[in-house]
Amino acid sequence: MPLGRKRRPEVPDPGQRVSLLGPDGRWRDGFVAVSGPLSDDRYGVVIRVAEEGEYRKARREGRRAVWMPWPLERLRF
């Protein structure tokens, strides 16, 4: 890697916008990573994600956003 160039992070940071790959093969925008990487027996490495509007509303109200786990390999950021 050339000097001065940063590598792309391997996982999104909490609060970072992400797109989800759905079961139909289409990318869905409008989501935010809520956690760092977690391991899941069924899906391997997952990230907790929330809809962007829910994430913002939860932050304003001082509560946790309603989230869902999403496999890391089906995320784009």
PDB file of N, CA and C in Angstrom:
ATOM      1  N   MET A   1       0.846  -1.167   0.000  1.00  0.00           N
ATOM      2  CA  MET A   1       0.000   0.000   0.000  1.00  0.00           C
ATOM      3  C   MET A   1       0.898   1.239   0.000  1.00  0.00           C
ATOM      4  N   PRO A   2       0.658   2.205  -0.882  1.00  0.00           N
ATOM      5  CA  PRO A   2       1.481   3.413  -0.936  1.00  0.00           C
ATOM      6  C   PRO A   2       1.417   4.200   0.367  1.00  0.00           C
ATOM      7  N   LEU A   3       2.520   4.869   0.670  1.00  0.00           N
ATOM      8  CA  LEU A   3       2.567   5.684   1.886  1.00  0.00           C
ATOM      9  C   LEU A   3       1.518   6.782   1.831  1.00  0.00           C
ATOM     10  N   GLY A   4       0.941   7.085   2.990  1.00  0.00           N
ATOM     11  CA  GLY A   4      -0.022   8.172   3.074  1.00  0.00           C
ATOM     12  C   GLY A   4      -1.446   7.777   2.713  1.00  0.00           C
ATOM     13  N   ARG A   5      -1.643   6.574   2.217  1.00  0.00           N
ATOM     14  CA  ARG A   5      -2.998   6.126   1.874  1.00  0.00           C
ATOM     15  C   ARG A   5      -3.535   5.260   3.000  1.00  0.00           C
ATOM     16  N   LYS A   6      -4.733   5.546   3.394  1.00  0.00           N
ATOM     17  CA  LYS A   6      -5.353   4.771   4.465  1.00  0.00           C
ATOM     18  C   LYS A   6      -6.096   3.588   3.876  1.00  0.00           C
ATOM     19  N   ARG A   7      -6.035   2.483   4.588  1.00  0.00           N
ATOM     20  CA  ARG A   7      -6.821   1.310   4.192  1.00  0.00           C
ATOM     21  C   ARG A   7      -8.271   1.531   4.565  1.00  0.00           C
ATOM     22  N   ARG A   8      -9.146   0.985   3.761  1.00  0.00           N
ATOM     23  CA  ARG A   8     -10.574   1.034   4.056  1.00  0.00           C
ATOM     24  C   ARG A   8     -10.826   0.206   5.316  1.00  0.00           C
ATOM     25  N   PRO A   9     -11.607   0.736   6.255  1.00  0.00           N
ATOM     26  CA  PRO A   9     -11.867  -0.054   7.461  1.00  0.00           C
ATOM     27  C   PRO A   9     -12.606  -1.343   7.115  1.00  0.00           C
ATOM     28  N   GLU A  10     -12.355  -2.371   7.892  1.00  0.00           N
ATOM     29  CA  GLU A  10     -12.960  -3.668   7.625  1.00  0.00           C
ATOM     30  C   GLU A  10     -14.380  -3.771   8.168  1.00  0.00           C
ATOM     31  N   VAL A  11     -14.721  -2.918   9.128  1.00  0.00           N
ATOM     32  CA  VAL A  11     -16.069  -2.878   9.685  1.00  0.00           C
ATOM     33  C   VAL A  11     -16.489  -1.420   9.824  1.00  0.00           C
ATOM     34  N   PRO A  12     -17.791  -1.147   9.718  1.00  0.00           N
ATOM     35  CA  PRO A  12     -18.243   0.233   9.890  1.00  0.00           C
ATOM     36  C   PRO A  12     -18.177   0.648  11.357  1.00  0.00           C
ATOM     37  N   ASP A  13     -17.989   1.922  11.579  1.00  0.00           N
ATOM     38  CA  ASP A  13     -18.029   2.469  12.931  1.00  0.00           C
ATOM     39  C   ASP A  13     -19.478   2.665  13.345  1.00  0.00           C
ATOM     40  N   PRO A  14     -19.777   2.549  14.646  1.00  0.00           N
ATOM     41  CA  PRO A  14     -21.135   2.867  15.093  1.00  0.00           C
ATOM     42  C   PRO A  14     -21.502   4.300  14.673  1.00  0.00           C
ATOM     43  N   GLY A  15     -22.695   4.453  14.130  1.00  0.00           N
ATOM     44  CA  GLY A  15     -23.158   5.746  13.640  1.00  0.00           C
ATOM     45  C   GLY A  15     -22.900   5.957  12.160  1.00  0.00           C
ATOM     46  N   GLN A  16     -22.135   5.078  11.542  1.00  0.00           N
ATOM     47  CA  GLN A  16     -21.812   5.198  10.119  1.00  0.00           C
ATOM     48  C   GLN A  16     -22.952   4.644   9.268  1.00  0.00           C
ATOM     49  N   ARG A  17     -23.257   5.339   8.163  1.00  0.00           N
ATOM     50  CA  ARG A  17     -24.287   4.878   7.236  1.00  0.00           C
ATOM     51  C   ARG A  17     -23.825   3.609   6.524  1.00  0.00           C
ATOM     52  N   VAL A  18     -24.766   2.686   6.348  1.00  0.00           N
ATOM     53  CA  VAL A  18     -24.480   1.434   5.660  1.00  0.00           C
ATOM     54  C   VAL A  18     -25.640   1.095   4.720  1.00  0.00           C
ATOM     55  N   SER A  19     -25.368   0.254   3.750  1.00  0.00           N
ATOM     56  CA  SER A  19     -26.392  -0.304   2.872  1.00  0.00           C
ATOM     57  C   SER A  19     -26.442  -1.800   3.131  1.00  0.00           C
ATOM     58  N   LEU A  20     -27.640  -2.370   3.038  1.00  0.00           N
ATOM     59  CA  LEU A  20     -27.836  -3.789   3.311  1.00  0.00           C
ATOM     60  C   LEU A  20     -28.181  -4.534   2.035  1.00  0.00           C
ATOM     61  N   LEU A  21     -27.570  -5.683   1.838  1.00  0.00           N
ATOM     62  CA  LEU A  21     -27.897  -6.538   0.711  1.00  0.00           C
ATOM     63  C   LEU A  21     -29.042  -7.447   1.130  1.00  0.00           C
ATOM     64  N   GLY A  22     -30.202  -7.286   0.482  1.00  0.00           N
ATOM     65  CA  GLY A  22     -31.381  -8.059   0.824  1.00  0.00           C
ATOM     66  C   GLY A  22     -31.366  -9.439   0.201  1.00  0.00           C
ATOM     67  N   PRO A  23     -32.301 -10.279   0.614  1.00  0.00           N
ATOM     68  CA  PRO A  23     -32.366 -11.643   0.073  1.00  0.00           C
ATOM     69  C   PRO A  23     -32.674 -11.678  -1.424  1.00  0.00           C
ATOM     70  N   ASP A  24     -33.226 -10.592  -1.947  1.00  0.00           N
ATOM     71  CA  ASP A  24     -33.534 -10.530  -3.383  1.00  0.00           C
ATOM     72  C   ASP A  24     -32.347 -10.047  -4.211  1.00  0.00           C
ATOM     73  N   GLY A  25     -31.200  -9.787  -3.540  1.00  0.00           N
ATOM     74  CA  GLY A  25     -29.995  -9.357  -4.243  1.00  0.00           C
ATOM     75  C   GLY A  25     -29.923  -7.859  -4.484  1.00  0.00           C
ATOM     76  N   ARG A  26     -30.871  -7.081  -3.946  1.00  0.00           N
ATOM     77  CA  ARG A  26     -30.856  -5.624  -4.114  1.00  0.00           C
ATOM     78  C   ARG A  26     -30.297  -4.958  -2.866  1.00  0.00           C
ATOM     79  N   TRP A  27     -29.563  -3.860  -3.068  1.00  0.00           N
ATOM     80  CA  TRP A  27     -29.011  -3.081  -1.967  1.00  0.00           C
ATOM     81  C   TRP A  27     -30.063  -2.119  -1.448  1.00  0.00           C
ATOM     82  N   ARG A  28     -30.169  -2.007  -0.126  1.00  0.00           N
ATOM     83  CA  ARG A  28     -31.104  -1.104   0.522  1.00  0.00           C
ATOM     84  C   ARG A  28     -30.323  -0.063   1.308  1.00  0.00           C
ATOM     85  N   ASP A  29     -30.602   1.212   1.040  1.00  0.00           N
ATOM     86  CA  ASP A  29     -29.936   2.310   1.743  1.00  0.00           C
ATOM     87  C   ASP A  29     -30.801   2.778   2.915  1.00  0.00           C
ATOM     88  N   GLY A  30     -30.259   3.696   3.705  1.00  0.00           N
ATOM     89  CA  GLY A  30     -31.028   4.295   4.800  1.00  0.00           C
ATOM     90  C   GLY A  30     -30.865   3.595   6.128  1.00  0.00           C
ATOM     91  N   PHE A  31     -29.712   2.950   6.347  1.00  0.00           N
ATOM     92  CA  PHE A  31     -29.450   2.267   7.603  1.00  0.00           C
ATOM     93  C   PHE A  31     -28.166   2.792   8.224  1.00  0.00           C
ATOM     94  N   VAL A  32     -28.034   2.579   9.529  1.00  0.00           N
ATOM     95  CA  VAL A  32     -26.877   3.041  10.293  1.00  0.00           C
ATOM     96  C   VAL A  32     -26.367   1.877  11.132  1.00  0.00           C
ATOM     97  N   ALA A  33     -25.047   1.729  11.194  1.00  0.00           N
ATOM     98  CA  ALA A  33     -24.449   0.728  12.079  1.00  0.00           C
ATOM     99  C   ALA A  33     -24.633   1.201  13.517  1.00  0.00           C
ATOM    100  N   VAL A  34     -25.084   0.311  14.378  1.00  0.00           N
ATOM    101  CA  VAL A  34     -25.328   0.661  15.779  1.00  0.00           C
ATOM    102  C   VAL A  34     -24.245   0.076  16.680  1.00  0.00           C
ATOM    103  N   SER A  35     -23.573  -0.967  16.229  1.00  0.00           N
ATOM    104  CA  SER A  35     -22.547  -1.610  17.050  1.00  0.00           C
ATOM    105  C   SER A  35     -21.331  -1.935  16.202  1.00  0.00           C
ATOM    106  N   GLY A  36     -20.307  -2.363  16.891  1.00  0.00           N
ATOM    107  CA  GLY A  36     -19.151  -2.926  16.219  1.00  0.00           C
ATOM    108  C   GLY A  36     -19.449  -4.377  15.887  1.00  0.00           C
ATOM    109  N   PRO A  37     -18.462  -5.121  15.447  1.00  0.00           N
ATOM    110  CA  PRO A  37     -18.695  -6.517  15.062  1.00  0.00           C
ATOM    111  C   PRO A  37     -18.996  -7.412  16.267  1.00  0.00           C
ATOM    112  N   LEU A  38     -19.925  -8.310  16.048  1.00  0.00           N
ATOM    113  CA  LEU A  38     -20.298  -9.304  17.055  1.00  0.00           C
ATOM    114  C   LEU A  38     -20.319 -10.668  16.372  1.00  0.00           C
ATOM    115  N   SER A  39     -20.068 -11.727  17.120  1.00  0.00           N
ATOM    116  CA  SER A  39     -20.143 -13.054  16.510  1.00  0.00           C
ATOM    117  C   SER A  39     -21.521 -13.649  16.771  1.00  0.00           C
ATOM    118  N   ASP A  40     -22.010 -14.377  15.789  1.00  0.00           N
ATOM    119  CA  ASP A  40     -23.324 -14.993  15.864  1.00  0.00           C
ATOM    120  C   ASP A  40     -23.181 -16.437  15.386  1.00  0.00           C
ATOM    121  N   ASP A  41     -23.751 -17.369  16.130  1.00  0.00           N
ATOM    122  CA  ASP A  41     -23.629 -18.790  15.776  1.00  0.00           C
ATOM    123  C   ASP A  41     -24.230 -19.090  14.413  1.00  0.00           C
ATOM    124  N   ARG A  42     -25.262 -18.394  14.047  1.00  0.00           N
ATOM    125  CA  ARG A  42     -25.955 -18.678  12.790  1.00  0.00           C
ATOM    126  C   ARG A  42     -25.341 -17.953  11.595  1.00  0.00           C
ATOM    127  N   TYR A  43     -24.977 -16.671  11.766  1.00  0.00           N
ATOM    128  CA  TYR A  43     -24.546 -15.844  10.633  1.00  0.00           C
ATOM    129  C   TYR A  43     -23.062 -15.490  10.629  1.00  0.00           C
ATOM    130  N   GLY A  44     -22.304 -15.890  11.607  1.00  0.00           N
ATOM    131  CA  GLY A  44     -20.892 -15.504  11.677  1.00  0.00           C
ATOM    132  C   GLY A  44     -20.765 -14.121  12.293  1.00  0.00           C
ATOM    133  N   VAL A  45     -20.047 -13.234  11.633  1.00  0.00           N
ATOM    134  CA  VAL A  45     -19.857 -11.878  12.144  1.00  0.00           C
ATOM    135  C   VAL A  45     -21.029 -11.014  11.696  1.00  0.00           C
ATOM    136  N   VAL A  46     -21.664 -10.349  12.658  1.00  0.00           N
ATOM    137  CA  VAL A  46     -22.797  -9.475  12.360  1.00  0.00           C
ATOM    138  C   VAL A  46     -22.542  -8.088  12.925  1.00  0.00           C
ATOM    139  N   ILE A  47     -23.271  -7.131  12.381  1.00  0.00           N
ATOM    140  CA  ILE A  47     -23.285  -5.755  12.872  1.00  0.00           C
ATOM    141  C   ILE A  47     -24.736  -5.443  13.206  1.00  0.00           C
ATOM    142  N   ARG A  48     -24.970  -4.806  14.324  1.00  0.00           N
ATOM    143  CA  ARG A  48     -26.326  -4.353  14.635  1.00  0.00           C
ATOM    144  C   ARG A  48     -26.587  -3.104  13.800  1.00  0.00           C
ATOM    145  N   VAL A  49     -27.712  -3.077  13.105  1.00  0.00           N
ATOM    146  CA  VAL A  49     -28.068  -1.926  12.269  1.00  0.00           C
ATOM    147  C   VAL A  49     -29.475  -1.461  12.614  1.00  0.00           C
ATOM    148  N   ALA A  50     -29.732  -0.179  12.374  1.00  0.00           N
ATOM    149  CA  ALA A  50     -31.049   0.416  12.591  1.00  0.00           C
ATOM    150  C   ALA A  50     -31.375   1.304  11.401  1.00  0.00           C
ATOM    151  N   GLU A  51     -32.663   1.519  11.182  1.00  0.00           N
ATOM    152  CA  GLU A  51     -33.054   2.480  10.153  1.00  0.00           C
ATOM    153  C   GLU A  51     -32.560   3.852  10.580  1.00  0.00           C
ATOM    154  N   GLU A  52     -32.131   4.636   9.620  1.00  0.00           N
ATOM    155  CA  GLU A  52     -31.524   5.927   9.923  1.00  0.00           C
ATOM    156  C   GLU A  52     -32.458   6.832  10.727  1.00  0.00           C
ATOM    157  N   GLY A  53     -33.729   6.886  10.350  1.00  0.00           N
ATOM    158  CA  GLY A  53     -34.687   7.723  11.081  1.00  0.00           C
ATOM    159  C   GLY A  53     -34.877   7.278  12.513  1.00  0.00           C
ATOM    160  N   GLU A  54     -34.964   5.975  12.730  1.00  0.00           N
ATOM    161  CA  GLU A  54     -35.101   5.425  14.078  1.00  0.00           C
ATOM    162  C   GLU A  54     -33.857   5.730  14.902  1.00  0.00           C
ATOM    163  N   TYR A  55     -32.687   5.626  14.288  1.00  0.00           N
ATOM    164  CA  TYR A  55     -31.430   5.900  14.980  1.00  0.00           C
ATOM    165  C   TYR A  55     -31.386   7.352  15.463  1.00  0.00           C
ATOM    166  N   ARG A  56     -31.729   8.294  14.584  1.00  0.00           N
ATOM    167  CA  ARG A  56     -31.723   9.717  14.957  1.00  0.00           C
ATOM    168  C   ARG A  56     -32.740  10.019  16.050  1.00  0.00           C
ATOM    169  N   LYS A  57     -33.945   9.473  15.905  1.00  0.00           N
ATOM    170  CA  LYS A  57     -34.997   9.697  16.894  1.00  0.00           C
ATOM    171  C   LYS A  57     -34.590   9.156  18.259  1.00  0.00           C
ATOM    172  N   ALA A  58     -34.015   7.968  18.284  1.00  0.00           N
ATOM    173  CA  ALA A  58     -33.569   7.366  19.540  1.00  0.00           C
ATOM    174  C   ALA A  58     -32.496   8.214  20.209  1.00  0.00           C
ATOM    175  N   ARG A  59     -31.589   8.743  19.421  1.00  0.00           N
ATOM    176  CA  ARG A  59     -30.537   9.600  19.995  1.00  0.00           C
ATOM    177  C   ARG A  59     -31.124  10.865  20.602  1.00  0.00           C
ATOM    178  N   ARG A  60     -32.096  11.476  19.900  1.00  0.00           N
ATOM    179  CA  ARG A  60     -32.752  12.684  20.438  1.00  0.00           C
ATOM    180  C   ARG A  60     -33.475  12.380  21.747  1.00  0.00           C
ATOM    181  N   GLU A  61     -34.095  11.196  21.807  1.00  0.00           N
ATOM    182  CA  GLU A  61     -34.876  10.820  22.984  1.00  0.00           C
ATOM    183  C   GLU A  61     -34.042  10.172  24.088  1.00  0.00           C
ATOM    184  N   GLY A  62     -32.755   9.975  23.844  1.00  0.00           N
ATOM    185  CA  GLY A  62     -31.873   9.403  24.850  1.00  0.00           C
ATOM    186  C   GLY A  62     -32.121   7.924  25.114  1.00  0.00           C
ATOM    187  N   ARG A  63     -32.498   7.198  24.101  1.00  0.00           N
ATOM    188  CA  ARG A  63     -32.737   5.763  24.256  1.00  0.00           C
ATOM    189  C   ARG A  63     -31.965   4.999  23.183  1.00  0.00           C
ATOM    190  N   ARG A  64     -31.957   3.685  23.308  1.00  0.00           N
ATOM    191  CA  ARG A  64     -31.315   2.840  22.307  1.00  0.00           C
ATOM    192  C   ARG A  64     -32.245   2.673  21.107  1.00  0.00           C
ATOM    193  N   ALA A  65     -31.655   2.665  19.946  1.00  0.00           N
ATOM    194  CA  ALA A  65     -32.440   2.451  18.721  1.00  0.00           C
ATOM    195  C   ALA A  65     -32.870   0.996  18.614  1.00  0.00           C
ATOM    196  N   VAL A  66     -34.012   0.781  17.998  1.00  0.00           N
ATOM    197  CA  VAL A  66     -34.455  -0.575  17.680  1.00  0.00           C
ATOM    198  C   VAL A  66     -33.561  -1.062  16.544  1.00  0.00           C
ATOM    199  N   TRP A  67     -32.900  -2.189  16.734  1.00  0.00           N
ATOM    200  CA  TRP A  67     -31.899  -2.653  15.777  1.00  0.00           C
ATOM    201  C   TRP A  67     -32.187  -4.090  15.356  1.00  0.00           C
ATOM    202  N   MET A  68     -31.434  -4.520  14.361  1.00  0.00           N
ATOM    203  CA  MET A  68     -31.468  -5.918  13.924  1.00  0.00           C
ATOM    204  C   MET A  68     -30.045  -6.315  13.558  1.00  0.00           C
ATOM    205  N   PRO A  69     -29.681  -7.580  13.761  1.00  0.00           N
ATOM    206  CA  PRO A  69     -28.348  -8.018  13.360  1.00  0.00           C
ATOM    207  C   PRO A  69     -28.307  -8.227  11.845  1.00  0.00           C
ATOM    208  N   TRP A  70     -27.163  -7.886  11.231  1.00  0.00           N
ATOM    209  CA  TRP A  70     -27.014  -8.083   9.789  1.00  0.00           C
ATOM    210  C   TRP A  70     -25.621  -8.636   9.518  1.00  0.00           C
ATOM    211  N   PRO A  71     -25.517  -9.692   8.714  1.00  0.00           N
ATOM    212  CA  PRO A  71     -24.196 -10.289   8.432  1.00  0.00           C
ATOM    213  C   PRO A  71     -23.243  -9.273   7.789  1.00  0.00           C
ATOM    214  N   LEU A  72     -22.028  -9.242   8.264  1.00  0.00           N
ATOM    215  CA  LEU A  72     -21.030  -8.301   7.778  1.00  0.00           C
ATOM    216  C   LEU A  72     -20.803  -8.422   6.271  1.00  0.00           C
ATOM    217  N   GLU A  73     -20.811  -9.638   5.740  1.00  0.00           N
ATOM    218  CA  GLU A  73     -20.548  -9.795   4.305  1.00  0.00           C
ATOM    219  C   GLU A  73     -21.710  -9.309   3.445  1.00  0.00           C
ATOM    220  N   ARG A  74     -22.841  -8.950   4.065  1.00  0.00           N
ATOM    221  CA  ARG A  74     -23.983  -8.421   3.316  1.00  0.00           C
ATOM    222  C   ARG A  74     -24.194  -6.926   3.611  1.00  0.00           C
ATOM    223  N   LEU A  75     -23.105  -6.262   4.021  1.00  0.00           N
ATOM    224  CA  LEU A  75     -23.100  -4.822   4.307  1.00  0.00           C
ATOM    225  C   LEU A  75     -22.163  -4.113   3.346  1.00  0.00           C
ATOM    226  N   ARG A  76     -22.528  -2.889   3.005  1.00  0.00           N
ATOM    227  CA  ARG A  76     -21.659  -2.029   2.205  1.00  0.00           C
ATOM    228  C   ARG A  76     -21.605  -0.690   2.917  1.00  0.00           C
ATOM    229  N   PHE A  77     -20.398  -0.134   3.046  1.00  0.00           N
ATOM    230  CA  PHE A  77     -20.238   1.153   3.753  1.00  0.00           C
ATOM    231  C   PHE A  77     -19.119   1.948   3.139  1.00  0.00           C
TER     232      PHE A  77
END
